[in-house]
Coordinates of C-alpha atoms and ligand atoms in Angstrom, one line a residue:
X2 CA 17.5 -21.4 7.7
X3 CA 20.6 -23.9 6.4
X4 CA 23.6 -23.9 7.5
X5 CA 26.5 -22.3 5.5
X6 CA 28.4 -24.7 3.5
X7 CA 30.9 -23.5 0.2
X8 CA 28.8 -24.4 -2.7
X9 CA 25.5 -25.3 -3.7
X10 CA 23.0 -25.1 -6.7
X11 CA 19.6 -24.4 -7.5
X12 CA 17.7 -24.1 -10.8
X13 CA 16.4 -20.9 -9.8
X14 CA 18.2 -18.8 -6.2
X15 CA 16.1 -15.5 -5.5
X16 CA 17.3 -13.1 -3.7
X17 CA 14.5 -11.9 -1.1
X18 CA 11.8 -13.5 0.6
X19 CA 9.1 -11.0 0.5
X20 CA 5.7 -10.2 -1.2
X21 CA 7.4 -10.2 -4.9
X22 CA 10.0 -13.5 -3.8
X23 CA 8.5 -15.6 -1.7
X24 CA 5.4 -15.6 -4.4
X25 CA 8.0 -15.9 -7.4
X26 CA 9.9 -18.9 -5.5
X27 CA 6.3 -21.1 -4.8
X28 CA 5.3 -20.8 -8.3
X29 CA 9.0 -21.9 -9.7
X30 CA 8.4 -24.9 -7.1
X31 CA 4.7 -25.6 -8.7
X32 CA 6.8 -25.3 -12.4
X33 CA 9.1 -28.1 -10.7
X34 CA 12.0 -25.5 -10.5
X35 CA 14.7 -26.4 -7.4
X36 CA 14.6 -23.3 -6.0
X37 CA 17.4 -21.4 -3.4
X38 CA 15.8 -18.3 -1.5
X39 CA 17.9 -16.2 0.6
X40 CA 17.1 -13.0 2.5
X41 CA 19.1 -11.1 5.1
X42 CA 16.0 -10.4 7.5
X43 CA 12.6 -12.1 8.2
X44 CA 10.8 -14.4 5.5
X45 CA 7.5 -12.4 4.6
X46 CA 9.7 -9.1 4.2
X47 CA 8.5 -5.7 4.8
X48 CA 5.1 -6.2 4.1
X49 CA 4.1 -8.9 6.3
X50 CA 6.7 -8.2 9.1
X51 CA 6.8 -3.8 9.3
X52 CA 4.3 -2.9 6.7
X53 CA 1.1 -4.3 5.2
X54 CA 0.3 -6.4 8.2
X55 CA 1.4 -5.0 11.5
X56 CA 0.5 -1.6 10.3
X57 CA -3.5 -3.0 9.5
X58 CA -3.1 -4.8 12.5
X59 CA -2.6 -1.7 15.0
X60 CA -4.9 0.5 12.5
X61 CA -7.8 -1.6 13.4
X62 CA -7.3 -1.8 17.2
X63 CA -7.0 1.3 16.9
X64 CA -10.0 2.0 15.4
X65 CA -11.7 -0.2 17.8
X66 CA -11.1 2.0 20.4
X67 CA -12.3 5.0 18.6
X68 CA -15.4 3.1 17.8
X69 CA -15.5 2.2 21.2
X70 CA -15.2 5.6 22.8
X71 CA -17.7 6.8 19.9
X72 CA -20.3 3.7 20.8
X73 CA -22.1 6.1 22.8
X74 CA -24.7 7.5 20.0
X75 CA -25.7 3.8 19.4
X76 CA -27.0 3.4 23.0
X77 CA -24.0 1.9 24.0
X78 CA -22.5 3.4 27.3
X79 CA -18.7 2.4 27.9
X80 CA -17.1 4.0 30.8
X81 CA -13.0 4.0 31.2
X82 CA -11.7 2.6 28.4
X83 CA -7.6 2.5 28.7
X84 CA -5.4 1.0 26.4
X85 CA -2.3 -1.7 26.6
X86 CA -0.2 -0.9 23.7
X87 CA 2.4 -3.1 25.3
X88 CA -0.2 -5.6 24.8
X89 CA -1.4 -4.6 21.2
X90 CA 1.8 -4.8 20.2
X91 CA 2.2 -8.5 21.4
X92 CA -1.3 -9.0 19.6
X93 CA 0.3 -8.1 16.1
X94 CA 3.4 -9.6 16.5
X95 CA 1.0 -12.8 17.4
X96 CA -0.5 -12.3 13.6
X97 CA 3.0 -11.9 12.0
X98 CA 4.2 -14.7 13.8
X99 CA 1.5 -16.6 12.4
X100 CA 1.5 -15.4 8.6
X101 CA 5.7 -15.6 8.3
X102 CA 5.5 -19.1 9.6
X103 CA 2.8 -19.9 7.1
X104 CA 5.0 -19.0 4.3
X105 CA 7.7 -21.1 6.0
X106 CA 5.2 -24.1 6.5
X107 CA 4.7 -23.4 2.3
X108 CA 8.4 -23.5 1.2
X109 CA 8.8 -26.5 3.5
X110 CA 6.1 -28.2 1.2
X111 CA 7.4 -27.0 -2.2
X112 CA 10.8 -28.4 -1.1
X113 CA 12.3 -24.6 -1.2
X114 CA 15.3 -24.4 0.7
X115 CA 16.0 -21.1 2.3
X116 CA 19.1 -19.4 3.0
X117 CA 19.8 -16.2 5.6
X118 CA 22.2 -14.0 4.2
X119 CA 23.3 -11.2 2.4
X120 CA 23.6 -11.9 -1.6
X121 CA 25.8 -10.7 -3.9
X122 CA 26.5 -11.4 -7.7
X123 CA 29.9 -12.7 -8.4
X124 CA 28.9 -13.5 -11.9
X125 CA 25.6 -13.8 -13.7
X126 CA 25.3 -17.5 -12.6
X127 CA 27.1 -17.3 -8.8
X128 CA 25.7 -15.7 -5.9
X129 CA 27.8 -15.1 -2.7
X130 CA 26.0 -15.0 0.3
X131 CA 27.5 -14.1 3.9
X132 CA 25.9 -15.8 6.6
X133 CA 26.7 -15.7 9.8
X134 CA 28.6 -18.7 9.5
X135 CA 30.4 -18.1 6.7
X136 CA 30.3 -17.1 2.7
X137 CA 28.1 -19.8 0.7
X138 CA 28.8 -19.8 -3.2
X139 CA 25.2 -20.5 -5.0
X140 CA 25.4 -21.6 -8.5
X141 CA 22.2 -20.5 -10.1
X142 CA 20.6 -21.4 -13.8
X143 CA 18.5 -18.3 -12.9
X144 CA 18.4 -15.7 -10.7
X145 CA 15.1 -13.4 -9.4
X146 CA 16.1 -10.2 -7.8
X147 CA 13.2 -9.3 -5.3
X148 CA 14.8 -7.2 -3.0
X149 CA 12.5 -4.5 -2.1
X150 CA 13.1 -1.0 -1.4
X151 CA 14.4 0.7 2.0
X152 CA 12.7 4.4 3.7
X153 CA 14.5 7.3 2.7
X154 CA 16.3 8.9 5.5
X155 CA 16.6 13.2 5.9
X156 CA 20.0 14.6 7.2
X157 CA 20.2 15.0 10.3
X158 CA 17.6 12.7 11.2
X159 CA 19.0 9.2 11.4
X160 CA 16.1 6.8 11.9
X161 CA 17.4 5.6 15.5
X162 CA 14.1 4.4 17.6
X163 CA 14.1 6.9 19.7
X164 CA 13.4 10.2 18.7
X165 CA 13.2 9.3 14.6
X166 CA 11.2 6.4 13.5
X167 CA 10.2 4.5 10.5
X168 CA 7.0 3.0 10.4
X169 CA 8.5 -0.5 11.4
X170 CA 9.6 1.1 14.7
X171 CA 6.4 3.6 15.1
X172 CA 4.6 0.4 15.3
X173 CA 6.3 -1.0 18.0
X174 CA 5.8 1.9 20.6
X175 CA 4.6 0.7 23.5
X176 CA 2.4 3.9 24.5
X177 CA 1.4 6.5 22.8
X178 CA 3.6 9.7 22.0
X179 CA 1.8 12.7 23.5
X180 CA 3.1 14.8 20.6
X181 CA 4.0 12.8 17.3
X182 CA 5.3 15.0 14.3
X183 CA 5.4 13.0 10.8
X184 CA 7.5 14.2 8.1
X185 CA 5.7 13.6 5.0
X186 CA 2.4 13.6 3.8
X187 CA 2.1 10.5 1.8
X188 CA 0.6 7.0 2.0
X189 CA 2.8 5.9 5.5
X190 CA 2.6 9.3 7.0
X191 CA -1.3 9.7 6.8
X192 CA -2.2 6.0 7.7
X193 CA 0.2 6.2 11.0
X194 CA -0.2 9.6 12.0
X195 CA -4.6 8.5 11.6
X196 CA -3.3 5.7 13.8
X197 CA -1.7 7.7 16.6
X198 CA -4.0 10.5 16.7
X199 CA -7.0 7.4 17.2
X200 CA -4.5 6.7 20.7
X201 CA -4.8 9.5 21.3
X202 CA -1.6 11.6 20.1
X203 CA -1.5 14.8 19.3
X204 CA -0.6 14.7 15.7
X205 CA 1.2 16.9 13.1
X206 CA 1.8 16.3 9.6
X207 CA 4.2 18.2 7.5
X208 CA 4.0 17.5 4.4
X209 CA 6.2 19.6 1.7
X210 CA 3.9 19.6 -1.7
X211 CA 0.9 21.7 -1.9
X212 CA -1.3 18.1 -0.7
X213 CA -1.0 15.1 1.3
X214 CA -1.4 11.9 -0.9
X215 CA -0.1 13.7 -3.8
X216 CA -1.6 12.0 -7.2
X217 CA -4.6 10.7 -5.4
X218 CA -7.9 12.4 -6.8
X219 CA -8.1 15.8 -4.6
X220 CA -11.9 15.0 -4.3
X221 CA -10.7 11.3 -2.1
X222 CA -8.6 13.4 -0.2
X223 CA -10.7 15.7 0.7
X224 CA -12.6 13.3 2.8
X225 CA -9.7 12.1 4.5
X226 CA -8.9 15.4 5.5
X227 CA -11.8 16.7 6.7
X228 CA -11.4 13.3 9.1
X229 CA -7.9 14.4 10.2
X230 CA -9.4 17.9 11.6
X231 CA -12.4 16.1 13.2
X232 CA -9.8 13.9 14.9
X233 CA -8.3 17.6 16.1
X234 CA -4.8 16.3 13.4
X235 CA -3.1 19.0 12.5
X236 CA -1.7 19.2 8.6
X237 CA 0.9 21.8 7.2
X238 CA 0.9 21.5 3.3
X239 CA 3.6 23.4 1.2
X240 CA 5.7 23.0 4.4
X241 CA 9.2 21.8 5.4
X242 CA 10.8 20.9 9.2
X243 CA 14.2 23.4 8.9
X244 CA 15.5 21.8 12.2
X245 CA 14.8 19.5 15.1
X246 CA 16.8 20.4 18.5
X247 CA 17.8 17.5 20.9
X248 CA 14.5 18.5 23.2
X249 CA 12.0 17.1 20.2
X250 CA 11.0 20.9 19.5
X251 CA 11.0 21.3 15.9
X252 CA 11.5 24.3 13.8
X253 CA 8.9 24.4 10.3
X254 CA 8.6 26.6 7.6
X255 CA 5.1 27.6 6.0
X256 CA 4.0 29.8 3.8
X257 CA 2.4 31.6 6.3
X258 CA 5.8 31.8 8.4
X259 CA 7.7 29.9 11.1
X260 CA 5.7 27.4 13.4
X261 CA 7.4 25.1 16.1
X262 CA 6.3 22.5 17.3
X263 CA 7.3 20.0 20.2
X264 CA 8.1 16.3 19.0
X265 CA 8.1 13.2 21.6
X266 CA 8.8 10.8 18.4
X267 CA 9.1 12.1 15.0
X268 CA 7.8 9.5 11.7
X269 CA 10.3 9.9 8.9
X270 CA 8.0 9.1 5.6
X271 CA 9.3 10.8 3.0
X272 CA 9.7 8.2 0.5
X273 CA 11.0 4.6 -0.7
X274 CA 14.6 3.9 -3.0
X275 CA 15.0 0.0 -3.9
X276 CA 17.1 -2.3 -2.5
X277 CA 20.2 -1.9 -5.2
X278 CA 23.2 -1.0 -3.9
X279 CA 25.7 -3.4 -2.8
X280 CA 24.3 -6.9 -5.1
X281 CA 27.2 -6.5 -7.4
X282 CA 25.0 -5.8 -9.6
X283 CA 27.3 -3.4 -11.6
X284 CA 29.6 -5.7 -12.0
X285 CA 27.5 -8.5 -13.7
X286 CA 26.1 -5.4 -15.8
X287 CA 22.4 -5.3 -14.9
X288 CA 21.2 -1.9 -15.8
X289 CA 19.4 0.3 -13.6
X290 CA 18.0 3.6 -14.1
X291 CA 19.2 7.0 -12.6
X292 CA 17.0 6.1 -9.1
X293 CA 18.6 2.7 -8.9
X294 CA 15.9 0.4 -10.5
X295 CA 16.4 -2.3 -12.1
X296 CA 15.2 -2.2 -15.4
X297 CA 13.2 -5.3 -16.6
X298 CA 11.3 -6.0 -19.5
X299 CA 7.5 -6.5 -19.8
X300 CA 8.5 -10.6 -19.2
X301 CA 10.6 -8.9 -16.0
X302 CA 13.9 -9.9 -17.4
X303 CA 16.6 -7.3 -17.1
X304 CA 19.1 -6.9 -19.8
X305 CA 20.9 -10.1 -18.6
X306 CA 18.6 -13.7 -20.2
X307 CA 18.9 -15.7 -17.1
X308 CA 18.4 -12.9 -14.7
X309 CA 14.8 -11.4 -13.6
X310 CA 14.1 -8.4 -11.2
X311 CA 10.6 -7.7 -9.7
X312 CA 8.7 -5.8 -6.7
X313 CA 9.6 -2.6 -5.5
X314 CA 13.2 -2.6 -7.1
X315 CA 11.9 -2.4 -10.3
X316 CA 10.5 0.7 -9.6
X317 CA 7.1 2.4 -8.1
X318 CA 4.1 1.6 -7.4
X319 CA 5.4 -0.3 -4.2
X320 CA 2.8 -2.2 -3.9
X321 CA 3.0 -5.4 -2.1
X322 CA 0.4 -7.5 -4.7
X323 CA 2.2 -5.7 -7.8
X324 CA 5.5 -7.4 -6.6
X325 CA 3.4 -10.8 -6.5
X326 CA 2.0 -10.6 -9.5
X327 CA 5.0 -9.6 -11.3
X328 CA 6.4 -13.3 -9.1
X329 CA 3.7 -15.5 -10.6
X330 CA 4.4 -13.5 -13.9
X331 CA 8.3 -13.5 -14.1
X332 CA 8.4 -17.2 -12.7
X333 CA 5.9 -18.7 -15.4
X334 CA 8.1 -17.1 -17.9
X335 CA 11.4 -18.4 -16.7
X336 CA 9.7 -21.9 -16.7
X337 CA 9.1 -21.4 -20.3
X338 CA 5.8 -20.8 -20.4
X339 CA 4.4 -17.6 -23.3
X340 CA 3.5 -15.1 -21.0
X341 CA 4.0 -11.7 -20.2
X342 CA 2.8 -8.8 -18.3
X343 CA -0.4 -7.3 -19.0
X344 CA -1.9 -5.5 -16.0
X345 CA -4.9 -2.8 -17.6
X346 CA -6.0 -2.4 -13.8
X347 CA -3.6 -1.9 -10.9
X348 CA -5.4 -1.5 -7.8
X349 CA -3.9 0.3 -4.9
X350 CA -5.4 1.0 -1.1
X351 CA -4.4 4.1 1.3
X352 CA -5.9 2.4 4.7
X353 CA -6.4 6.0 6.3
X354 CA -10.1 6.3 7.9
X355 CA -12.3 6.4 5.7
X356 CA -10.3 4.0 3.2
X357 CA -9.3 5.5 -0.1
X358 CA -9.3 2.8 -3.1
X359 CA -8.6 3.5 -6.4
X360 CA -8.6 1.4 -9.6
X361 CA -7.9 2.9 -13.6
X362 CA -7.1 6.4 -14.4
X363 CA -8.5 9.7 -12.6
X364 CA -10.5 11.7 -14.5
X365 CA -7.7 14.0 -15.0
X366 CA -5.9 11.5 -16.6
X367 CA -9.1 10.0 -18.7
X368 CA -9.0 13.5 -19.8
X369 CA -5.6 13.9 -20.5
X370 CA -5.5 10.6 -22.9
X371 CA -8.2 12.4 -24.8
X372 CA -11.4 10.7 -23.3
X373 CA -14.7 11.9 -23.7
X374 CA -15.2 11.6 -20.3
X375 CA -18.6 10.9 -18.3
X376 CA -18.3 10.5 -14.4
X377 CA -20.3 10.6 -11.4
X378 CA -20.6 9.7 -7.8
X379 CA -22.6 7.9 -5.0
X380 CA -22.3 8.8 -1.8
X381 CA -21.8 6.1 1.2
X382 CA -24.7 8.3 3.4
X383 CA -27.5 7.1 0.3
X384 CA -26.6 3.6 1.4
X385 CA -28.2 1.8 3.7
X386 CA -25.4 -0.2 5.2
X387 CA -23.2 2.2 5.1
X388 CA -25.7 4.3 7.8
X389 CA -26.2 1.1 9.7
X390 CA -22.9 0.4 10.1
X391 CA -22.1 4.4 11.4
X392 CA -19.7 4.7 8.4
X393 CA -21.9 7.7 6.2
X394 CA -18.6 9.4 4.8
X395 CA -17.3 9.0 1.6
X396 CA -18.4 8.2 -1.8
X397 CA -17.6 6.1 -5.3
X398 CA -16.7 8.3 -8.2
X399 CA -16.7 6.2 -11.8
X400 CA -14.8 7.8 -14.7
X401 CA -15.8 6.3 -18.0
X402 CA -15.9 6.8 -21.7
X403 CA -18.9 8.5 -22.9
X404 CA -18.7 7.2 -26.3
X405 CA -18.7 3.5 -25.9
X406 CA -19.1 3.4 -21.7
X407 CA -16.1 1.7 -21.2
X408 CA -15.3 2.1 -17.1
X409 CA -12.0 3.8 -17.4
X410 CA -11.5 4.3 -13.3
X411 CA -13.2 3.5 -9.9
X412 CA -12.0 5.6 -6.9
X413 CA -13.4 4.9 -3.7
X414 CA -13.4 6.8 -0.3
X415 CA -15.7 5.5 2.7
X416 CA -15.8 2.1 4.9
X417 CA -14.3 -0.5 3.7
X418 CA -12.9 1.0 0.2
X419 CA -10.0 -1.5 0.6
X420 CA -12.3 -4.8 -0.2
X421 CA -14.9 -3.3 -2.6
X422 CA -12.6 -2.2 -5.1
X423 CA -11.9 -5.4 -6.5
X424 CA -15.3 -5.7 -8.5
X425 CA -13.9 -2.6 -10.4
X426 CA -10.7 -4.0 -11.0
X427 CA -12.2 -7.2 -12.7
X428 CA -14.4 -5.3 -14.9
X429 CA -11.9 -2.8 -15.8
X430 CA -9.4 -5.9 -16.6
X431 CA -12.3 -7.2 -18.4
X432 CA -13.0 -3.8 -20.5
X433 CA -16.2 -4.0 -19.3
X434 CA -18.3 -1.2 -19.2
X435 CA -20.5 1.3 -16.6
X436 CA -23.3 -1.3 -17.9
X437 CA -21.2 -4.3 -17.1
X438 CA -21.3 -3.1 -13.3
X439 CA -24.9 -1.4 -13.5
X440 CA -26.8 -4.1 -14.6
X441 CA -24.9 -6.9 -12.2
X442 CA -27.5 -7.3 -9.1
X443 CA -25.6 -6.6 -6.0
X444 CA -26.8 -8.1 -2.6
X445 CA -28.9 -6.1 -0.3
X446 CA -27.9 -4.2 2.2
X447 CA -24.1 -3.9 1.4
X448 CA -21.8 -1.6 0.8
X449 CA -21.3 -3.1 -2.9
X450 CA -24.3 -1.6 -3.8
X451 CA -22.8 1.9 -4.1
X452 CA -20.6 0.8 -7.1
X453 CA -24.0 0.0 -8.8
X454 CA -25.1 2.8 -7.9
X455 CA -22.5 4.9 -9.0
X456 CA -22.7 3.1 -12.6
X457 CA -26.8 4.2 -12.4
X458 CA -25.8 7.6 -11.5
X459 CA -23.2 8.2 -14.7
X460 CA -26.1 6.7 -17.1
X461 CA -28.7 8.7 -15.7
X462 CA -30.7 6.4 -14.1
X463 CA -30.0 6.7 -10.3
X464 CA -32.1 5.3 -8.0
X465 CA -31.4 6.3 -4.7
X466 CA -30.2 9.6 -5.2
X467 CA -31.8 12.8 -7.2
X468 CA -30.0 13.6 -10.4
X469 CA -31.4 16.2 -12.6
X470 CA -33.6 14.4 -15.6
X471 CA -31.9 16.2 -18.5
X472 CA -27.9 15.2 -17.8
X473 CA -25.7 16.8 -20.2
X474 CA -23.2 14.0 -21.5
X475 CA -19.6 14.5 -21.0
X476 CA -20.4 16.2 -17.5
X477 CA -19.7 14.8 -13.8
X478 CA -22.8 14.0 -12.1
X479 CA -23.2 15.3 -8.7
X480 CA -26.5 14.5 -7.2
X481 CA -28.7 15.0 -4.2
X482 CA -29.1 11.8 -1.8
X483 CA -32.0 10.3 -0.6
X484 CA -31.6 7.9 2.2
X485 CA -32.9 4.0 2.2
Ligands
LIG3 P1 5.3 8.5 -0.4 O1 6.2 8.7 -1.6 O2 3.9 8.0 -0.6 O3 5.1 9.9 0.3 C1 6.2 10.7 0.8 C2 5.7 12.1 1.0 O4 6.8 12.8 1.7 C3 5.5 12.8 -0.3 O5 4.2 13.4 -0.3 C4 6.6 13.9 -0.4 O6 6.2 15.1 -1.0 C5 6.9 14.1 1.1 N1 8.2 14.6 1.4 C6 9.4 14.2 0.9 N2 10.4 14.9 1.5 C7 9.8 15.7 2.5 C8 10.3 16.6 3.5 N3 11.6 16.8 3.6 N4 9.4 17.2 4.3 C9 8.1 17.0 4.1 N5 7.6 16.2 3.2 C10 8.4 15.5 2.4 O7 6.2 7.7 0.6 P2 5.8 6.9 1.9 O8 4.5 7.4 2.5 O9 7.0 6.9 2.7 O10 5.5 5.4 1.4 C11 6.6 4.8 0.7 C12 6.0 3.9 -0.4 O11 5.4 2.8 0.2 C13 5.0 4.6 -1.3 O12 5.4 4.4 -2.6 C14 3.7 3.8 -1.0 O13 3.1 3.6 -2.2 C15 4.1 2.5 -0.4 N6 3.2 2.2 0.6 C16 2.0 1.7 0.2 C17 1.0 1.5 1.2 C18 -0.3 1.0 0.8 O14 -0.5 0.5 -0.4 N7 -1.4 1.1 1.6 C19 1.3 1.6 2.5 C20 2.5 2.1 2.9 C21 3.5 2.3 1.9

């Protein structure tokens, strides 16, 4: 990082160097912008330094030693397996290490300059950054505001490392809680608390709606649930933690009455606000909405020309590769290029076990919209790989248009739902249709094959399950399977 000086200038300074900035600031360098990035933390932000990365990282040595421990119905005997979660943790910090200083190596090449800091807008063209050497005045032709969101804290529950934990600390424990309560049933709460319980914690969830991740197909997350019992996880739905006394016991209200529960660590994941407050942003007149998002056009300009906002301050999905895209997208437009945003398919990934992946609307929503709407599933135990890797749960459900075919949603829970959701991404981009996918060969034996299959399943034609000859259009498709 530079050293503080009073002034400098830049074509283009944005503010935060994570999944939506650092992306934004390379492609301004490839457009031959002279680009300023500053950020108050770590290069790589949340995702690649307490999120996205470290968090697979631990979920899959994690896993490993579930596998491990469960080797024993493929023949393979291991006795006394223990585990070094010092020593995990040094292994992930390795793989963070090594992705931040790739972005580093990056801005180095692109001649972006970096500056660590906190930034502030004195006007619309002159950001203040304190350093810890000082205030640095930026002059700015254009600014991108790509800082993030932060965890919502509960009162009473200040996120301290010791007894109340985000994820970012949660995944620096060095051993494993013996009793680890999560507050909140959604994406960070079900993939840590999967995590912890795979160590071997004794895990409770409490999550206040009537489901955990709330606006995911109930049908997905069924699957995952059924997996959180079998891993002896204990989830409380329609409940709320009244109290938590100094000891860690914890005090929760149900429908079916009071339950406590004893807490070594508690994981506060109840939510996301952006990254707003204090960037003067007021004062330059950026509007926001009521949450404290910025609000951007479909170019990801706010209501001020030269500045842009994108990522997770611009509102939800947080998704790490929606704040990139929105980078490429906002800095080919403030290099002048025609372009704007036009996403038809927004993946997203939950990285519980199995892996949910979903792509396009539900079916409630195809519904809703006034679809005609023809679905069906394949289940991961009619496919081959699936067996042979040990991975039979889960299925791919397609929601599509019975009129004209057109694949309106792919959602995906089973092995490896994370990478094969893709394919249905690009052809619902594409507005291509169940065909599109059907009649695409897919290699043998993979785990692809189940999208295929699911497209042969809606249009009657499935292979390696049983569906009933005469299917009545405009239904779901639930079939029998037969094993290859
Ligand atoms: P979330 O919004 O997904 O879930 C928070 C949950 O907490 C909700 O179900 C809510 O009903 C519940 N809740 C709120 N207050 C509560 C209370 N007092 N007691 C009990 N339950 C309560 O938030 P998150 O899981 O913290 O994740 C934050 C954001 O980060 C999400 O928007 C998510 O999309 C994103 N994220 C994505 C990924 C991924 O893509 N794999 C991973 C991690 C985080």
């Amino acid at each position: 990082m530079s050293q503080a000086a009073s002034a400098k200038s830049a074509d283009v300074v944005v503010i935060g160097a994570g999944p939506g900035g650092y992306v934004a600031a390379i492609r301004l360098a490839q457009l031959g912008k002279k680009v300023v990035v500053i950020d108050r933390e770590r290069i790589g932000g949340v995702c690649l330094n307490w999120g996205c990365i470290p968090s697979k990282a631990m979920i899959a040595a994690s896993s490993l030693v579930e596998s491990i421990k469960g080797a024993d119905s493929m023949g393979i005997k291991v006795d006394g397996v223990t585990v070094d979660m010092a020593k995990m943790k040094e292994w992930k910090d390795g793989i963070v290490k090594r992705l931040t200083g790739g972005i580093g190596e990056l801005f180095k090449r692109n001649g972006i300059e970096t500056v660590a800091g906190n930034a502030s807008f004195v006007d619309a063209h002159t950001i203040k950054v304190s350093t810890s050497k000082g205030e640095l005045l930026l002059k700015a032709a254009q600014t991108v505001i790509a800082t993030g969101a932060h965890v919502v804290e509960l009162p009473g529950m200040p996120i301290d490392g010791k007894l109340y934990l985000s994820a970012k600390e949660a995944l620096d424990l060095t051993a494993p809680p013996a009793e680890f309560l999560v507050i909140g049933g959604g994406i960070v709460g079900c993939e840590i608390g999967t995590y912890m319980a795979k160590l071997g914690s004794k895990v409770t969830i409490v999550e206040m709606s009537d489901s955990v991740l709330a606006g995911t197909d109930p049908e997905l997350t069924k699957v995952v649930q059924r997996n959180m019992k079998k891993r002896k996880m204990t989830v409380l739905t329609g409940a709320k933690v009244t109290g938590i006394d100094k000891s860690g016991t914890a005090t929760i209200e149900t429908a079916k009455g009071t339950k406590t529960v004893k807490a070594d660590k508690v994981l506060v994941a109840v939510g996301f606000r952006p990254n707003s407050a204090d960037l003067g942003l007021e004062a330059v007149g950026v509007a926001m909405d009521e949450r404290g998002h910025v609000v951007v056009d479909d170019q990801l300009r706010t209501n001020k020309p030269d500045i842009f906002a994108i990522g997770d301050v611009i509102g939800p999905p947080y998704l790490a590769h929606k704040a990139s895209k929105e980078g490429i997208v906002c800095a080919e437009v403030m290099a002048g290029q025609s372009v704007s945003l036009d996403v038809k398919a927004m993946p997203a990934a939950i990285f519980t076990d199995p892996e949910i992946a979903t792509v396009g609307l539900t079916e409630a929503q195809a519904k809703e919209l006034g679809h005609n709407v023809n679905s069906g599933s394949f289940p991961f135990g009619a496919n081959g790989r699936a067996l042979a890797a040990s991975h039979p749960d889960g299925f791919v459900k397609f929601v599509a248009d019975a009129d004209d075919g057109t694949l309106l949603g792919v959602h995906i829970v089973g092995h490896e739902a994370s990478n094969l959701i893709s394919e249905a991404a690009l052809c619902i981009e594409m507005g291509g249709t169940v065909s599109d996918l059907g009649l695409t060969v897919h290699p043998h034996p993979t785990l692809s094959e189940t999208l295929m299959e699911a497209a042969h399943v809606v249009e009657g034609h499935a292979i390696h399950i049983y569906v009933p000859p005469e299917k009545p259009s405009g239904n779901s498709t639930k079939a029998a399977a037969s094993t290859r």
